[in-house]
mmCIF file of C-alpha atoms in Angstrom:
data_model
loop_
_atom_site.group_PDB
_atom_site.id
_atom_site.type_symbol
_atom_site.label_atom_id
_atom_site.label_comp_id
_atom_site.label_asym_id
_atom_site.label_seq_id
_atom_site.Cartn_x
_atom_site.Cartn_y
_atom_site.Cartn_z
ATOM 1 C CA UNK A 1 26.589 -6.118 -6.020
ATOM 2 C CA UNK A 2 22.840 -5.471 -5.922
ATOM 3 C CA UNK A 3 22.020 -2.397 -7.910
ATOM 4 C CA UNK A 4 18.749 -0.537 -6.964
ATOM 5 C CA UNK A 5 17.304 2.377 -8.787
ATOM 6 C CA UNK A 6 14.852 5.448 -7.586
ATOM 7 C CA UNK A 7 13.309 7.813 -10.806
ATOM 8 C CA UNK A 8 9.433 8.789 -11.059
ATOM 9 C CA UNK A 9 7.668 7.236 -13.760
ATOM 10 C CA UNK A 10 9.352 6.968 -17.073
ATOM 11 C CA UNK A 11 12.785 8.711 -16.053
ATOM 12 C CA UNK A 12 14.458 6.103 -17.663
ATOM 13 C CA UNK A 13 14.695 3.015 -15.043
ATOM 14 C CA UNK A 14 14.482 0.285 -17.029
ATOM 15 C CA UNK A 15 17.030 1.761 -19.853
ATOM 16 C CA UNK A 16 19.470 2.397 -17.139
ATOM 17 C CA UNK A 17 18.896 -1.476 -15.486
ATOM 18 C CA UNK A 18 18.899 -3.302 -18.826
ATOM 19 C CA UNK A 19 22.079 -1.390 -19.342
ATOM 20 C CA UNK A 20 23.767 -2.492 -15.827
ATOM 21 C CA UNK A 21 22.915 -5.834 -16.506
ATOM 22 C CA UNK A 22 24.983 -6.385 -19.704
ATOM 23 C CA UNK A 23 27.848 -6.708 -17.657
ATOM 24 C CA UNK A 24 29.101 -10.323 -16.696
ATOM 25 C CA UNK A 25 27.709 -12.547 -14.035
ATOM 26 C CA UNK A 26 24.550 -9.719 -13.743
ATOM 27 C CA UNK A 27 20.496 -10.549 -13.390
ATOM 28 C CA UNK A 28 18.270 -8.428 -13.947
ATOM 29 C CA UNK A 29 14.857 -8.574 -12.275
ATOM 30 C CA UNK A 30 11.856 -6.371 -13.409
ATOM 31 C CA UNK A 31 9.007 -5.830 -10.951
ATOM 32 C CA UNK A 32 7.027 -5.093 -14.075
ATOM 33 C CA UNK A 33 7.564 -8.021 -16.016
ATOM 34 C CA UNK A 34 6.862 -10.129 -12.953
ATOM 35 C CA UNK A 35 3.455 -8.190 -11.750
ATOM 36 C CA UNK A 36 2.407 -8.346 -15.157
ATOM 37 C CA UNK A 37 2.868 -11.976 -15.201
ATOM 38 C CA UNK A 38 1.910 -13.025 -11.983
ATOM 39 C CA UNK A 39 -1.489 -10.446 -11.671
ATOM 40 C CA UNK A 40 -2.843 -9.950 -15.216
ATOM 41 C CA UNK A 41 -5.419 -7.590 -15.301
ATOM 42 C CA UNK A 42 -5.396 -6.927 -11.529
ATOM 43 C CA UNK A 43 -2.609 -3.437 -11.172
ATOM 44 C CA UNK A 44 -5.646 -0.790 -11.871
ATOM 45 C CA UNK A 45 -5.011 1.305 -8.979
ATOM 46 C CA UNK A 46 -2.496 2.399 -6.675
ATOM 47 C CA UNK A 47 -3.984 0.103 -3.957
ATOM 48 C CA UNK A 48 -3.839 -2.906 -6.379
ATOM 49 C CA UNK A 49 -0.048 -2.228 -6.861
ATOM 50 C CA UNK A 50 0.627 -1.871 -3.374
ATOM 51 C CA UNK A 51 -0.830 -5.227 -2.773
ATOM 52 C CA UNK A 52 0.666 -6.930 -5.534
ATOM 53 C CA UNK A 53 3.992 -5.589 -5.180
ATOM 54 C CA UNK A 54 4.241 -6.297 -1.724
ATOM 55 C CA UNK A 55 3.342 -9.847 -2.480
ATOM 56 C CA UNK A 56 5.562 -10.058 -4.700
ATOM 57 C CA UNK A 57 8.592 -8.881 -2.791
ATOM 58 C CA UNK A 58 7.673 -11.462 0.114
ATOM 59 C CA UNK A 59 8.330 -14.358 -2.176
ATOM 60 C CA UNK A 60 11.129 -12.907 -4.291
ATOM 61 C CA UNK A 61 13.338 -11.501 -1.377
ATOM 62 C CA UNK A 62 14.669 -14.686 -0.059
ATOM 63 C CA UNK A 63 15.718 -15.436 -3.869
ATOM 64 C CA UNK A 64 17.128 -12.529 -4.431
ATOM 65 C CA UNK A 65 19.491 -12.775 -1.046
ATOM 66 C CA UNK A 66 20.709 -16.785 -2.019
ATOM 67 C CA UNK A 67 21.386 -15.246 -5.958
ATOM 68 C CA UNK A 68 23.553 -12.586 -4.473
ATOM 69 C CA UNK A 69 25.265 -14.841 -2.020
ATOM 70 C CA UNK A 70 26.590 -16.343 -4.828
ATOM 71 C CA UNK A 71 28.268 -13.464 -6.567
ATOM 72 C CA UNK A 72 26.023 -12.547 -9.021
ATOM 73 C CA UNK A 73 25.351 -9.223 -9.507
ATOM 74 C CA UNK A 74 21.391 -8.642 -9.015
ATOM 75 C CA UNK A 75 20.033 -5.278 -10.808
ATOM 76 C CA UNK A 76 16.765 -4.838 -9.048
ATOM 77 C CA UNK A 77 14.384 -2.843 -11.828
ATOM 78 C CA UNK A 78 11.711 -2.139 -8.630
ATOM 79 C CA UNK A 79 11.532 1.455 -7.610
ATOM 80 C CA UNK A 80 13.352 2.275 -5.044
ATOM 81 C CA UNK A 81 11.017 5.575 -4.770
ATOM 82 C CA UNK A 82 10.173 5.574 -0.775
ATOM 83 C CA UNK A 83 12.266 5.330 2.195
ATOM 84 C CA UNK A 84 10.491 1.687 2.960
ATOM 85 C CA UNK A 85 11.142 0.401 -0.566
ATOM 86 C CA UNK A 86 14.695 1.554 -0.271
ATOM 87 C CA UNK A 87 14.771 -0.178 3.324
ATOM 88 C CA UNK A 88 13.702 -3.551 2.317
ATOM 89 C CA UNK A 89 16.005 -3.318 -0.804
ATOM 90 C CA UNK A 90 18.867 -2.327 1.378
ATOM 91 C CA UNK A 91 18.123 -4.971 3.790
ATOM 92 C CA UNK A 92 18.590 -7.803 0.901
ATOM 93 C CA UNK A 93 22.142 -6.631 0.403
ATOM 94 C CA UNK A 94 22.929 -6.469 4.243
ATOM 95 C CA UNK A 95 21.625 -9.746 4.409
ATOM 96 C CA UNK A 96 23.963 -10.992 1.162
ATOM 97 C CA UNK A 97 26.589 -9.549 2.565
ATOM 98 C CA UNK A 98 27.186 -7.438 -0.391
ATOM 99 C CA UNK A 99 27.752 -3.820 -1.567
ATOM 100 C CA UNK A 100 24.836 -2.183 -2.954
ATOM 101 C CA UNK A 101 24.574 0.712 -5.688
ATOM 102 C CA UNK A 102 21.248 3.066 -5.158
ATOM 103 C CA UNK A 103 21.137 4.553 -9.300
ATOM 104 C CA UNK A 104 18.739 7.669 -8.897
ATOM 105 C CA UNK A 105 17.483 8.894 -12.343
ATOM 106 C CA UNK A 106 16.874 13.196 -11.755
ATOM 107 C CA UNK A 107 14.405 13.414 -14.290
ATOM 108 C CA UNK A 108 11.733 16.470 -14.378
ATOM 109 C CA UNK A 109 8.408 15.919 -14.114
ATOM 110 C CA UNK A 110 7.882 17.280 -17.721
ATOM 111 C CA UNK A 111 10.475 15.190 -19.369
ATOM 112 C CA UNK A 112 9.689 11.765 -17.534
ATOM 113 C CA UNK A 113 5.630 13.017 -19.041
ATOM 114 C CA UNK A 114 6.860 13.522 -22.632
ATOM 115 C CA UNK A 115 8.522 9.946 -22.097
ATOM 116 C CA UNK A 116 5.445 8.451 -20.577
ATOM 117 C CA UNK A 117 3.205 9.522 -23.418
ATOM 118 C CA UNK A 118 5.593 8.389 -26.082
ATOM 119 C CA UNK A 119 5.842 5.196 -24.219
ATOM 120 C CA UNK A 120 1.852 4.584 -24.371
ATOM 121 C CA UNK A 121 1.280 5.264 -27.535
ATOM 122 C CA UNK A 122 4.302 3.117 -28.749
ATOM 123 C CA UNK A 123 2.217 0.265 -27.027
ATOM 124 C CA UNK A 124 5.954 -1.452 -25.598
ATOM 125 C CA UNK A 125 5.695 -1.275 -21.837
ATOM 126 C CA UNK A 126 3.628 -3.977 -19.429
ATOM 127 C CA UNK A 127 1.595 -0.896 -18.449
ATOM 128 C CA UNK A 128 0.144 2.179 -19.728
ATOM 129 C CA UNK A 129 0.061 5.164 -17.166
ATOM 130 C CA UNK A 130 -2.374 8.075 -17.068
ATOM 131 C CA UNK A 131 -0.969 11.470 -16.041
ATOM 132 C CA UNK A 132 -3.600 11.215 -13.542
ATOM 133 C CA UNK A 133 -1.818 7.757 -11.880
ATOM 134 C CA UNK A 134 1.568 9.553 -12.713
ATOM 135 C CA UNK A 135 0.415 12.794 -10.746
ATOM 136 C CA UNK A 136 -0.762 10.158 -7.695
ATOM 137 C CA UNK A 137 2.916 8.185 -8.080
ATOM 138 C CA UNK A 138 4.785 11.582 -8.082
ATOM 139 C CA UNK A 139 2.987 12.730 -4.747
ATOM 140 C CA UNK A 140 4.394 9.337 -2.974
ATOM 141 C CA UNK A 141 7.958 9.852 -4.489
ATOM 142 C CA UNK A 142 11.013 10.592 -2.144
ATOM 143 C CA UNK A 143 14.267 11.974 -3.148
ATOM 144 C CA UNK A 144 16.909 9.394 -1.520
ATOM 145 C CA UNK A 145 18.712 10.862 0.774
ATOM 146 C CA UNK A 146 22.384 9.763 2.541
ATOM 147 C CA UNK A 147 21.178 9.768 5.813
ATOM 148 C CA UNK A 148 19.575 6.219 4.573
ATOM 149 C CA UNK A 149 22.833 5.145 4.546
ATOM 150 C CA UNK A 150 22.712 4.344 0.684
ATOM 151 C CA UNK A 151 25.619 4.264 -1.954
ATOM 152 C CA UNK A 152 23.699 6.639 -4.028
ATOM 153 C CA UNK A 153 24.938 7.460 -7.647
ATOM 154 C CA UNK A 154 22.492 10.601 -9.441
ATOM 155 C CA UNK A 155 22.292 10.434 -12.575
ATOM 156 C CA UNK A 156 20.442 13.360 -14.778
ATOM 157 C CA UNK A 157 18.779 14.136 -17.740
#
């Protein structure tokens, strides 16, 4: 099973993964933890993370398919926020073979804020967000819809 998740910033996506993968035989894999890694210092803008996480995605992909082939469970903690992500994260399963879980986290803008501001001054997350980059993620955010031919479980606050 590869489980994908969609939420804006701070809705609660990496709670929700790190809960999935407790279950037996399950990865997780954290864009964040990997771009942090793999980019230090280089995710200041919008274009930077574009760049980065596309990078990253052409080297992981291939990994991700041959883990899933093998029956682990994958929990993919990348956000599944745009038709295209949600395309090349659907195309990993059809590719497996396996079924595919899309988790979307229906979070308000005001709560997924409080969460964000909480979660910067608590110092605990690879990156600190200002409303300002939330305001610019939330403009390129797309509710998933079933015409993308997704297994899509909502989940709200």
């Amino acid at each position: 099973m590869l489980h994908l998740v969609c939420g804006k910033i701070a809705a609660g996506k990496s709670t929700l993964t790190t809960q999935i993968a407790r279950a037996p035989h399950t990865i997780l894999v954290a864009e964040d933890h990997w771009l942090a890694t793999l980019y230090p210092g280089e995710q200041t803008t919008l274009a930077d993370y574009v760049r980065n996480a596309s990078r990253l995605r052409a080297a992981i992909g291939p990994h991700l398919v041959d883990l899933l082939r093998t029956g682990v469970s994958v929990v993919l903690d990348f956000p599944a926020n745009t038709p295209s992500s949600r395309a090349w994260m659907r195309a990993l399963a059809d590719q497996a073979g396996c079924a595919h879980q899309l988790h979307y986290l229906d979070v308000p803008d005001a709560i997924c804020l409080e969460r964000l501001h909480h979660r910067n001054r608590a110092g605990t997350h690879q990156f600190a967000v200002s409303d300002a980059d939330f305001a610019l993620f939330t403009e390129r955010f797309v509710a998933p819809s079933t015409d993308e031919g997704l297994d899509i479980i909502i989940h709200r606050t």
